[in-house]
Amino acid sequence: MYDIPFLDLPPLNGASGTVHLPGSKSISNRVLLLAGLAAGTTAVHDLLDSDDTRVMQGALAALGCTLRNEDGVGSGGGRVLHVTGLGGQLAVHEAEIFLGNAGTAMRPLAATLAVLAATQGGNFRLHGVPRMHERPIGDLVDALRPLGCQIEDLGTPGYPPLRLRGQAGGLLATAAPIRVRGDVSSQFLTALLLALPLVSADRDVLIEVEGELISKPYIDITLNLLARFGIAVQHDGWQRFVIPQGSAYRSPGSVHVEGDASSASYFVAMGAIAAHGGAPLRIEGAGSDSIQGDIRFVDAAVAMGAQVKSGPGWLEVHRGRWPLAGITLDCNHIPDAAMTLAVMALYADSPTRLNGIASWRVKETDRIAAMATELRKLGATVTEGADFIEVEPLTPGAWRPAAIHTYDDHRMAMCLSLAAFNPLAGASGPAMAGMSPPPPCPVRILDPRCVAKTFPEYFEALFGVATADPQDVPVITIDGPTASGKGTLAAAVADALGYHLLDSGALYRATGLASQWDGVAPEDEAGLARLAGLLDLRFGHGPQGSRAWLRGQEVSDHLRTEAAGLLASRVSAVPAVRSALQGLQLAFRRAPGLVADGRDMGTVVFPHAALKVYLTASAATRAERRHKQLISKGNSANIDDLRADLEARDARDKNRSVAPLRPAEDALLLDNSALSIEDSVQQVLGWWQQRRPF
Ligand code: DC
């Protein structure tokens, strides 16, 4: 979703309801690899479906594993992926594998394929996106080469892409302890822990960590999942790990992937900031029984003021202290979720300092630099160092509308979306008493699709629980006569902005259709108004584009017929019908924004719309377009009759006593007689951009 250049978040003022977390990325990719290496078939329930897990699945398929999807049978009704593994034996000895920007795929696969190629023979090339080629892997390579693994740097030494090679029958030098640095990324140790059980048949394999191990909770996840696949790694403390002789991967049959605790952090923060009415924000998928280290983000959020209840698989968050309290915290144990604290810091009443975050510099982007830059765009004062960031709170009047660069980093997009709750900043602070609140700021998220790395439906989840003052939700109205192309233009503009779409004509068309179904006469104004008031009309998407259901029955094609249009034109002249449909139309004004097309969107329904467009085209052009449209659908049509119909309908729409068709005084006129659809869309988007504060 939101495959668009930017998404504008309107100012948000509350959050409540329930969010279902997508599966954990860390667990998903480990489970996929383990299932792919094990003997037997593993049913993986609630796997995360995202960019990072897709590249891992692609890799497994390339290596000869069988992957089969089954919909709607998972423990939670979700999908199940059946992975039949290799049983530790390479089925494919040569492959090119693209791993995007997934560190959780690159590091373990590099180790695994290095070990398998060295012992069973093979030639594998691992590569990714340009940023992947800037993310270090040298410490892992340095740990593997002394064993006898042939690893070739194909670009900058110490970084992907890599070639892994070897001859069948090769032996690895596993008698001596295998040393790996633990202070740059814990993924190097994870990679060895996942790969070396493949060569532990004849002797114990010992791994020794050099330097202080960072991000220990991720090693816990690795050990926990190894145990489920039959490998009981022994360790005392975080220095020495022993994979016992005779270890071999065995599928546990079925594995459930818990919700992503790092993804939960955005909603825990949202609850702490914005769940200030009665109802809490409930997060389902991760809770008190989570094996993920980032669940400890909850403690940090509580320290800042959140009220959190939890149980197995769920959290409930409510605002507690307000404003939030600034904290100083060593974030070594929650490196990813800690980013969320940096944005929560804006809502505090004292500075927040996050220490122990050097690893941020080698993630999807240099997250310390990125976070500092983007928080400053919002108006914040930020100090950064090699391994820390300090953020001053933002006072209510100091927020600025900002276009947030996301650096192809999902977490930047998700964290910074929390800035949209700025209308709440300092709201109950004593300094605000008696003052009129400063204007709330929208927040533009550039390249919002980057969330697909771990949480493809993040913004949908956000809009599902966040509330906005309707006045703050932008509306673009596109009014105009029949067949001017409003519908097409409005849909394209809504698509380009990620906004909701209101095709108000469909409401009148559906009312007309309902009157036919129920035999309500065109003169029965009260009867028509009653139908309009109870209109059970739903919109959605089907394979052929937008669809509509009236009383549960699909009516998309029917609503678009000329007959339905004529009937609509009649019922729409009834004042009581118009007022009965008013509330339904206003309800479409929801975050992030609305594009509404019709006859009176800018004049009556949304008189304060931020941009009003009045679209026209000559009657001849409109008749011609409609003619083409009908012919292309295999309907016969006469162009002169069509034109006469259009002009009659125009006259009725313009001359009726209520909400007659006319441009709003502040509407911008667009005659598209000589324009392509794309030209018209660009014109409207250009006008819109001029009105935005970014
Ligand atoms: O835009 P359309 O062709 O689907 O509209 C069908 C009829 O509904 C049209 O003749 C006028 C009426 N209509 C209206 O009166 N007000 C609107 N906002 C939208 C449509």
PDB file of C-alpha atoms in Angstrom, residues 172-431:
ATOM      1  CA  LEU A 172      36.342 -27.431   8.220  1.00  0.00           C
ATOM      2  CA  ALA A 173      38.783 -26.664  11.020  1.00  0.00           C
ATOM      3  CA  THR A 174      36.310 -26.701  13.871  1.00  0.00           C
ATOM      4  CA  ALA A 175      38.636 -28.165  16.498  1.00  0.00           C
ATOM      5  CA  ALA A 176      39.749 -24.753  17.710  1.00  0.00           C
ATOM      6  CA  PRO A 177      37.246 -22.251  19.102  1.00  0.00           C
ATOM      7  CA  ILE A 178      35.705 -20.000  16.461  1.00  0.00           C
ATOM      8  CA  ARG A 179      36.154 -16.374  17.347  1.00  0.00           C
ATOM      9  CA  VAL A 180      33.725 -13.632  16.383  1.00  0.00           C
ATOM     10  CA  ARG A 181      33.423  -9.992  17.314  1.00  0.00           C
ATOM     11  CA  GLY A 182      30.250  -9.182  19.189  1.00  0.00           C
ATOM     12  CA  ASP A 183      30.443  -5.428  19.480  1.00  0.00           C
ATOM     13  CA  VAL A 184      29.358  -4.290  15.979  1.00  0.00           C
ATOM     14  CA  SER A 185      26.322  -6.448  15.281  1.00  0.00           C
ATOM     15  CA  SER A 186      24.940  -9.416  17.174  1.00  0.00           C
ATOM     16  CA  GLN A 187      23.830 -10.789  13.819  1.00  0.00           C
ATOM     17  CA  PHE A 188      27.365 -12.152  13.220  1.00  0.00           C
ATOM     18  CA  LEU A 189      27.079 -14.402  16.246  1.00  0.00           C
ATOM     19  CA  THR A 190      23.512 -15.326  15.281  1.00  0.00           C
ATOM     20  CA  ALA A 191      24.765 -16.237  11.817  1.00  0.00           C
ATOM     21  CA  LEU A 192      27.398 -18.600  13.246  1.00  0.00           C
ATOM     22  CA  LEU A 193      24.956 -20.123  15.704  1.00  0.00           C
ATOM     23  CA  LEU A 194      22.570 -20.877  12.853  1.00  0.00           C
ATOM     24  CA  ALA A 195      25.235 -22.190  10.446  1.00  0.00           C
ATOM     25  CA  LEU A 196      27.528 -24.294  12.600  1.00  0.00           C
ATOM     26  CA  PRO A 197      25.056 -26.979  13.695  1.00  0.00           C
ATOM     27  CA  LEU A 198      25.397 -28.080  10.058  1.00  0.00           C
ATOM     28  CA  VAL A 199      28.985 -29.202  10.796  1.00  0.00           C
ATOM     29  CA  SER A 200      28.745 -30.398  14.384  1.00  0.00           C
ATOM     30  CA  ALA A 201      28.138 -34.063  13.612  1.00  0.00           C
ATOM     31  CA  ASP A 202      31.541 -35.299  14.826  1.00  0.00           C
ATOM     32  CA  ARG A 203      32.541 -32.878  17.536  1.00  0.00           C
ATOM     33  CA  ASP A 204      31.365 -30.029  19.750  1.00  0.00           C
ATOM     34  CA  VAL A 205      31.721 -26.666  18.054  1.00  0.00           C
ATOM     35  CA  LEU A 206      32.823 -23.828  20.298  1.00  0.00           C
ATOM     36  CA  ILE A 207      32.208 -20.157  19.528  1.00  0.00           C
ATOM     37  CA  GLU A 208      33.946 -17.420  21.500  1.00  0.00           C
ATOM     38  CA  VAL A 209      32.784 -13.827  21.422  1.00  0.00           C
ATOM     39  CA  GLU A 210      35.392 -11.084  21.356  1.00  0.00           C
ATOM     40  CA  GLY A 211      34.484  -7.701  22.751  1.00  0.00           C
ATOM     41  CA  GLU A 212      31.313  -6.826  24.647  1.00  0.00           C
ATOM     42  CA  LEU A 213      28.358  -8.541  22.981  1.00  0.00           C
ATOM     43  CA  ILE A 214      25.702  -5.992  21.961  1.00  0.00           C
ATOM     44  CA  SER A 215      21.961  -6.565  21.470  1.00  0.00           C
ATOM     45  CA  LYS A 216      21.995  -9.735  23.629  1.00  0.00           C
ATOM     46  CA  PRO A 217      18.212 -10.212  23.470  1.00  0.00           C
ATOM     47  CA  TYR A 218      18.539 -11.045  19.783  1.00  0.00           C
ATOM     48  CA  ILE A 219      20.901 -13.885  20.697  1.00  0.00           C
ATOM     49  CA  ASP A 220      18.227 -15.091  23.092  1.00  0.00           C
ATOM     50  CA  ILE A 221      15.777 -15.286  20.192  1.00  0.00           C
ATOM     51  CA  THR A 222      18.323 -17.255  18.184  1.00  0.00           C
ATOM     52  CA  LEU A 223      18.957 -19.718  21.037  1.00  0.00           C
ATOM     53  CA  ASN A 224      15.255 -20.100  21.726  1.00  0.00           C
ATOM     54  CA  LEU A 225      14.494 -20.938  18.088  1.00  0.00           C
ATOM     55  CA  LEU A 226      17.518 -23.222  17.745  1.00  0.00           C
ATOM     56  CA  ALA A 227      16.146 -25.191  20.674  1.00  0.00           C
ATOM     57  CA  ARG A 228      12.797 -25.570  18.902  1.00  0.00           C
ATOM     58  CA  PHE A 229      14.630 -27.036  15.906  1.00  0.00           C
ATOM     59  CA  GLY A 230      16.523 -29.534  18.034  1.00  0.00           C
ATOM     60  CA  ILE A 231      19.795 -27.712  18.799  1.00  0.00           C
ATOM     61  CA  ALA A 232      20.490 -27.185  22.499  1.00  0.00           C
ATOM     62  CA  VAL A 233      23.309 -24.642  22.545  1.00  0.00           C
ATOM     63  CA  GLN A 234      25.109 -24.460  25.867  1.00  0.00           C
ATOM     64  CA  HIS A 235      26.464 -21.171  27.122  1.00  0.00           C
ATOM     65  CA  ASP A 236      27.453 -19.579  30.347  1.00  0.00           C
ATOM     66  CA  GLY A 237      27.174 -15.848  30.142  1.00  0.00           C
ATOM     67  CA  TRP A 238      27.649 -14.279  26.723  1.00  0.00           C
ATOM     68  CA  GLN A 239      31.251 -15.249  25.947  1.00  0.00           C
ATOM     69  CA  ARG A 240      31.301 -18.952  25.061  1.00  0.00           C
ATOM     70  CA  PHE A 241      28.699 -20.937  23.157  1.00  0.00           C
ATOM     71  CA  VAL A 242      28.904 -24.680  22.567  1.00  0.00           C
ATOM     72  CA  ILE A 243      26.989 -26.498  19.843  1.00  0.00           C
ATOM     73  CA  PRO A 244      27.003 -30.096  21.073  1.00  0.00           C
ATOM     74  CA  GLN A 245      28.417 -32.878  18.939  1.00  0.00           C
ATOM     75  CA  GLY A 246      25.762 -34.726  16.961  1.00  0.00           C
ATOM     76  CA  SER A 247      23.433 -31.727  16.720  1.00  0.00           C
ATOM     77  CA  ALA A 248      21.148 -31.893  13.690  1.00  0.00           C
ATOM     78  CA  TYR A 249      18.231 -29.750  12.642  1.00  0.00           C
ATOM     79  CA  ARG A 250      14.839 -31.358  13.095  1.00  0.00           C
ATOM     80  CA  SER A 251      11.593 -29.657  12.180  1.00  0.00           C
ATOM     81  CA  PRO A 252       9.297 -29.178  15.176  1.00  0.00           C
ATOM     82  CA  GLY A 253       6.356 -29.672  12.775  1.00  0.00           C
ATOM     83  CA  SER A 254       4.768 -26.324  13.396  1.00  0.00           C
ATOM     84  CA  VAL A 255       5.925 -22.927  14.619  1.00  0.00           C
ATOM     85  CA  HIS A 256       3.937 -19.823  15.495  1.00  0.00           C
ATOM     86  CA  VAL A 257       5.598 -16.463  14.817  1.00  0.00           C
ATOM     87  CA  GLU A 258       4.716 -13.938  17.486  1.00  0.00           C
ATOM     88  CA  GLY A 259       3.929 -10.306  16.631  1.00  0.00           C
ATOM     89  CA  ASP A 260       6.839  -7.947  16.156  1.00  0.00           C
ATOM     90  CA  ALA A 261       7.812  -6.254  19.404  1.00  0.00           C
ATOM     91  CA  SER A 262       9.754  -3.526  17.597  1.00  0.00           C
ATOM     92  CA  SER A 263       6.620  -2.755  15.572  1.00  0.00           C
ATOM     93  CA  ALA A 264       4.672  -2.693  18.836  1.00  0.00           C
ATOM     94  CA  SER A 265       6.834   0.206  20.009  1.00  0.00           C
ATOM     95  CA  TYR A 266       5.080   2.699  17.714  1.00  0.00           C
ATOM     96  CA  PHE A 267       1.722   1.830  19.192  1.00  0.00           C
ATOM     97  CA  VAL A 268       2.982   1.720  22.761  1.00  0.00           C
ATOM     98  CA  ALA A 269       4.304   5.230  22.157  1.00  0.00           C
ATOM     99  CA  MET A 270       1.035   6.229  20.503  1.00  0.00           C
ATOM    100  CA  GLY A 271      -0.885   5.043  23.553  1.00  0.00           C
ATOM    101  CA  ALA A 272       1.430   6.957  25.881  1.00  0.00           C
ATOM    102  CA  ILE A 273       0.964  10.117  23.827  1.00  0.00           C
ATOM    103  CA  ALA A 274      -2.566   9.888  22.523  1.00  0.00           C
ATOM    104  CA  ALA A 275      -4.740   7.323  24.388  1.00  0.00           C
ATOM    105  CA  HIS A 276      -6.048  10.032  26.675  1.00  0.00           C
ATOM    106  CA  GLY A 277      -9.780   9.537  26.432  1.00  0.00           C
ATOM    107  CA  GLY A 278     -11.488   6.603  28.078  1.00  0.00           C
ATOM    108  CA  ALA A 279     -10.364   3.682  25.976  1.00  0.00           C
ATOM    109  CA  PRO A 280      -6.804   2.365  25.851  1.00  0.00           C
ATOM    110  CA  LEU A 281      -4.858   1.385  22.785  1.00  0.00           C
ATOM    111  CA  ARG A 282      -4.756  -2.408  22.655  1.00  0.00           C
ATOM    112  CA  ILE A 283      -1.935  -4.153  20.831  1.00  0.00           C
ATOM    113  CA  GLU A 284      -2.392  -7.806  19.920  1.00  0.00           C
ATOM    114  CA  GLY A 285       0.380 -10.192  18.886  1.00  0.00           C
ATOM    115  CA  ALA A 286       3.081  -9.532  21.471  1.00  0.00           C
ATOM    116  CA  GLY A 287       2.869  -9.292  25.235  1.00  0.00           C
ATOM    117  CA  SER A 288       4.210 -10.462  28.558  1.00  0.00           C
ATOM    118  CA  ASP A 289       5.304 -13.839  27.138  1.00  0.00           C
ATOM    119  CA  SER A 290       7.289 -12.390  24.227  1.00  0.00           C
ATOM    120  CA  ILE A 291      10.731 -13.848  23.518  1.00  0.00           C
ATOM    121  CA  GLN A 292      11.783 -10.634  21.771  1.00  0.00           C
ATOM    122  CA  GLY A 293      14.129  -8.238  23.472  1.00  0.00           C
ATOM    123  CA  ASP A 294      12.320  -5.187  22.159  1.00  0.00           C
ATOM    124  CA  ILE A 295       9.373  -6.015  24.405  1.00  0.00           C
ATOM    125  CA  ARG A 296      11.488  -4.266  27.046  1.00  0.00           C
ATOM    126  CA  PHE A 297      10.760  -1.047  25.220  1.00  0.00           C
ATOM    127  CA  VAL A 298       7.616  -1.126  27.341  1.00  0.00           C
ATOM    128  CA  ASP A 299       9.718  -0.462  30.480  1.00  0.00           C
ATOM    129  CA  ALA A 300      11.274   2.590  28.842  1.00  0.00           C
ATOM    130  CA  ALA A 301       7.863   3.868  27.747  1.00  0.00           C
ATOM    131  CA  VAL A 302       6.565   3.385  31.294  1.00  0.00           C
ATOM    132  CA  ALA A 303       9.546   5.339  32.595  1.00  0.00           C
ATOM    133  CA  MET A 304       8.493   8.169  30.301  1.00  0.00           C
ATOM    134  CA  GLY A 305       4.912   8.051  31.561  1.00  0.00           C
ATOM    135  CA  ALA A 306       2.953   5.328  29.716  1.00  0.00           C
ATOM    136  CA  GLN A 307       0.462   3.206  31.641  1.00  0.00           C
ATOM    137  CA  VAL A 308       0.741  -0.336  30.346  1.00  0.00           C
ATOM    138  CA  LYS A 309      -1.137  -3.523  31.176  1.00  0.00           C
ATOM    139  CA  SER A 310      -0.045  -6.764  29.596  1.00  0.00           C
ATOM    140  CA  GLY A 311      -0.864 -10.415  29.269  1.00  0.00           C
ATOM    141  CA  PRO A 312       0.201 -13.264  26.984  1.00  0.00           C
ATOM    142  CA  GLY A 313       0.136 -11.879  23.459  1.00  0.00           C
ATOM    143  CA  TRP A 314      -1.314  -8.465  24.296  1.00  0.00           C
ATOM    144  CA  LEU A 315      -0.563  -5.019  25.648  1.00  0.00           C
ATOM    145  CA  GLU A 316      -2.923  -2.222  26.619  1.00  0.00           C
ATOM    146  CA  VAL A 317      -1.562   1.273  26.749  1.00  0.00           C
ATOM    147  CA  HIS A 318      -2.986   4.450  28.149  1.00  0.00           C
ATOM    148  CA  ARG A 319      -1.533   7.887  28.644  1.00  0.00           C
ATOM    149  CA  GLY A 320      -0.237   8.283  32.207  1.00  0.00           C
ATOM    150  CA  ARG A 321       2.041  11.165  33.039  1.00  0.00           C
ATOM    151  CA  TRP A 322       1.591  14.144  30.739  1.00  0.00           C
ATOM    152  CA  PRO A 323       3.686  15.700  29.395  1.00  0.00           C
ATOM    153  CA  LEU A 324       5.970  12.687  29.221  1.00  0.00           C
ATOM    154  CA  ALA A 325       9.105  12.617  31.358  1.00  0.00           C
ATOM    155  CA  GLY A 326      12.503  12.871  29.709  1.00  0.00           C
ATOM    156  CA  ILE A 327      14.815   9.935  30.486  1.00  0.00           C
ATOM    157  CA  THR A 328      18.454   8.954  30.195  1.00  0.00           C
ATOM    158  CA  LEU A 329      18.812   5.343  29.130  1.00  0.00           C
ATOM    159  CA  ASP A 330      21.419   2.903  27.857  1.00  0.00           C
ATOM    160  CA  CYS A 331      19.563   1.400  24.903  1.00  0.00           C
ATOM    161  CA  ASN A 332      21.968  -1.420  24.065  1.00  0.00           C
ATOM    162  CA  HIS A 333      19.222  -3.958  24.878  1.00  0.00           C
ATOM    163  CA  ILE A 334      16.568  -2.340  22.630  1.00  0.00           C
ATOM    164  CA  PRO A 335      18.495  -0.889  19.701  1.00  0.00           C
ATOM    165  CA  ASP A 336      15.620  -0.808  17.218  1.00  0.00           C
ATOM    166  CA  ALA A 337      12.761   0.204  19.468  1.00  0.00           C
ATOM    167  CA  ALA A 338      14.915   2.886  21.054  1.00  0.00           C
ATOM    168  CA  MET A 339      14.388   4.983  17.941  1.00  0.00           C
ATOM    169  CA  THR A 340      10.785   5.390  19.038  1.00  0.00           C
ATOM    170  CA  LEU A 341      11.958   6.938  22.317  1.00  0.00           C
ATOM    171  CA  ALA A 342      13.750   9.653  20.360  1.00  0.00           C
ATOM    172  CA  VAL A 343      10.418  10.826  18.943  1.00  0.00           C
ATOM    173  CA  MET A 344       8.532  10.385  22.229  1.00  0.00           C
ATOM    174  CA  ALA A 345      11.156  12.751  23.649  1.00  0.00           C
ATOM    175  CA  LEU A 346       9.500  15.606  21.736  1.00  0.00           C
ATOM    176  CA  TYR A 347       6.454  15.256  23.999  1.00  0.00           C
ATOM    177  CA  ALA A 348       8.393  15.325  27.285  1.00  0.00           C
ATOM    178  CA  ASP A 349       9.046  18.176  29.689  1.00  0.00           C
ATOM    179  CA  SER A 350      12.787  17.570  29.998  1.00  0.00           C
ATOM    180  CA  PRO A 351      15.518  16.318  27.630  1.00  0.00           C
ATOM    181  CA  THR A 352      15.953  12.649  26.781  1.00  0.00           C
ATOM    182  CA  ARG A 353      19.365  11.113  26.245  1.00  0.00           C
ATOM    183  CA  LEU A 354      19.732   7.701  24.590  1.00  0.00           C
ATOM    184  CA  ASN A 355      23.150   6.103  25.117  1.00  0.00           C
ATOM    185  CA  GLY A 356      24.692   2.899  23.783  1.00  0.00           C
ATOM    186  CA  ILE A 357      23.279   3.250  20.280  1.00  0.00           C
ATOM    187  CA  ALA A 358      26.462   3.059  18.165  1.00  0.00           C
ATOM    188  CA  SER A 359      24.841   0.204  16.204  1.00  0.00           C
ATOM    189  CA  TRP A 360      22.318   2.731  14.809  1.00  0.00           C
ATOM    190  CA  ARG A 361      25.097   3.922  12.518  1.00  0.00           C
ATOM    191  CA  VAL A 362      25.307   0.609  10.614  1.00  0.00           C
ATOM    192  CA  LYS A 363      21.604  -0.141  10.237  1.00  0.00           C
ATOM    193  CA  GLU A 364      19.352   0.508   7.229  1.00  0.00           C
ATOM    194  CA  THR A 365      20.835   4.001   7.284  1.00  0.00           C
ATOM    195  CA  ASP A 366      23.014   5.936   9.743  1.00  0.00           C
ATOM    196  CA  ARG A 367      20.106   6.242  12.115  1.00  0.00           C
ATOM    197  CA  ILE A 368      21.750   8.675  14.527  1.00  0.00           C
ATOM    198  CA  ALA A 369      22.419  11.189  11.762  1.00  0.00           C
ATOM    199  CA  ALA A 370      19.042  10.572  10.133  1.00  0.00           C
ATOM    200  CA  MET A 371      17.102  10.935  13.369  1.00  0.00           C
ATOM    201  CA  ALA A 372      18.918  14.136  14.343  1.00  0.00           C
ATOM    202  CA  THR A 373      18.340  15.692  10.918  1.00  0.00           C
ATOM    203  CA  GLU A 374      14.644  14.887  10.782  1.00  0.00           C
ATOM    204  CA  LEU A 375      13.852  15.853  14.380  1.00  0.00           C
ATOM    205  CA  ARG A 376      15.508  19.201  13.697  1.00  0.00           C
ATOM    206  CA  LYS A 377      13.206  19.705  10.707  1.00  0.00           C
ATOM    207  CA  LEU A 378      10.287  19.486  13.139  1.00  0.00           C
ATOM    208  CA  GLY A 379      11.889  22.268  15.182  1.00  0.00           C
ATOM    209  CA  ALA A 380      13.675  20.198  17.832  1.00  0.00           C
ATOM    210  CA  THR A 381      17.095  20.813  19.326  1.00  0.00           C
ATOM    211  CA  VAL A 382      19.155  17.633  19.027  1.00  0.00           C
ATOM    212  CA  THR A 383      22.711  16.750  20.014  1.00  0.00           C
ATOM    213  CA  GLU A 384      24.321  13.668  18.495  1.00  0.00           C
ATOM    214  CA  GLY A 385      27.515  11.790  19.269  1.00  0.00           C
ATOM    215  CA  ALA A 386      29.221   8.625  18.087  1.00  0.00           C
ATOM    216  CA  ASP A 387      26.952   6.465  20.239  1.00  0.00           C
ATOM    217  CA  PHE A 388      24.259   8.717  21.691  1.00  0.00           C
ATOM    218  CA  ILE A 389      21.505  11.150  20.811  1.00  0.00           C
ATOM    219  CA  GLU A 390      19.973  13.805  23.048  1.00  0.00           C
ATOM    220  CA  VAL A 391      16.607  15.342  22.186  1.00  0.00           C
ATOM    221  CA  GLU A 392      15.032  18.429  23.757  1.00  0.00           C
ATOM    222  CA  PRO A 393      11.247  18.522  24.017  1.00  0.00           C
ATOM    223  CA  LEU A 394       9.285  20.711  21.619  1.00  0.00           C
ATOM    224  CA  THR A 395       7.089  23.372  23.179  1.00  0.00           C
ATOM    225  CA  PRO A 396       3.609  23.712  21.664  1.00  0.00           C
ATOM    226  CA  GLY A 397       4.321  26.734  19.449  1.00  0.00           C
ATOM    227  CA  ALA A 398       7.679  25.437  18.245  1.00  0.00           C
ATOM    228  CA  TRP A 399       6.520  22.581  15.983  1.00  0.00           C
ATOM    229  CA  ARG A 400       6.973  23.110  12.273  1.00  0.00           C
ATOM    230  CA  PRO A 401       5.363  21.259   9.384  1.00  0.00           C
ATOM    231  CA  ALA A 402       8.100  19.086   7.915  1.00  0.00           C
ATOM    232  CA  ALA A 403       8.684  16.788   4.978  1.00  0.00           C
ATOM    233  CA  ILE A 404      10.416  13.844   6.620  1.00  0.00           C
ATOM    234  CA  HIS A 405      13.057  12.061   4.603  1.00  0.00           C
ATOM    235  CA  THR A 406      13.006   8.344   5.430  1.00  0.00           C
ATOM    236  CA  TYR A 407      16.306   7.097   3.965  1.00  0.00           C
ATOM    237  CA  ASP A 408      14.725   3.837   2.798  1.00  0.00           C
ATOM    238  CA  ASP A 409      14.486   3.001   6.496  1.00  0.00           C
ATOM    239  CA  HIS A 410      11.143   1.625   7.641  1.00  0.00           C
ATOM    240  CA  ARG A 411      11.759   2.648  11.232  1.00  0.00           C
ATOM    241  CA  MET A 412      12.387   6.278  10.315  1.00  0.00           C
ATOM    242  CA  ALA A 413       8.981   6.404   8.611  1.00  0.00           C
ATOM    243  CA  MET A 414       7.122   4.710  11.463  1.00  0.00           C
ATOM    244  CA  CYS A 415       8.840   6.636  14.293  1.00  0.00           C
ATOM    245  CA  LEU A 416       8.469  10.024  12.716  1.00  0.00           C
ATOM    246  CA  SER A 417       4.773   9.432  12.000  1.00  0.00           C
ATOM    247  CA  LEU A 418       4.336   9.956  15.748  1.00  0.00           C
ATOM    248  CA  ALA A 419       5.126  13.631  15.191  1.00  0.00           C
ATOM    249  CA  ALA A 420       1.629  13.976  13.713  1.00  0.00           C
ATOM    250  CA  PHE A 421       0.227  13.935  17.245  1.00  0.00           C
ATOM    251  CA  ASN A 422       1.674  17.436  17.780  1.00  0.00           C
ATOM    252  CA  PRO A 423      -1.732  18.999  18.591  1.00  0.00           C
ATOM    253  CA  LEU A 424      -1.457  17.120  21.902  1.00  0.00           C
ATOM    254  CA  ALA A 425       1.977  18.511  22.804  1.00  0.00           C
ATOM    255  CA  GLY A 426       1.888  20.222  26.150  1.00  0.00           C
ATOM    256  CA  ALA A 427      -1.913  20.377  25.892  1.00  0.00           C
ATOM    257  CA  SER A 428      -2.583  20.091  29.597  1.00  0.00           C
ATOM    258  CA  GLY A 429       0.561  21.908  30.661  1.00  0.00           C
ATOM    259  CA  PRO A 430       0.015  24.868  33.004  1.00  0.00           C
ATOM    260  CA  ALA A 431       1.707  27.246  30.549  1.00  0.00           C
TER     261      ALA A 431
END
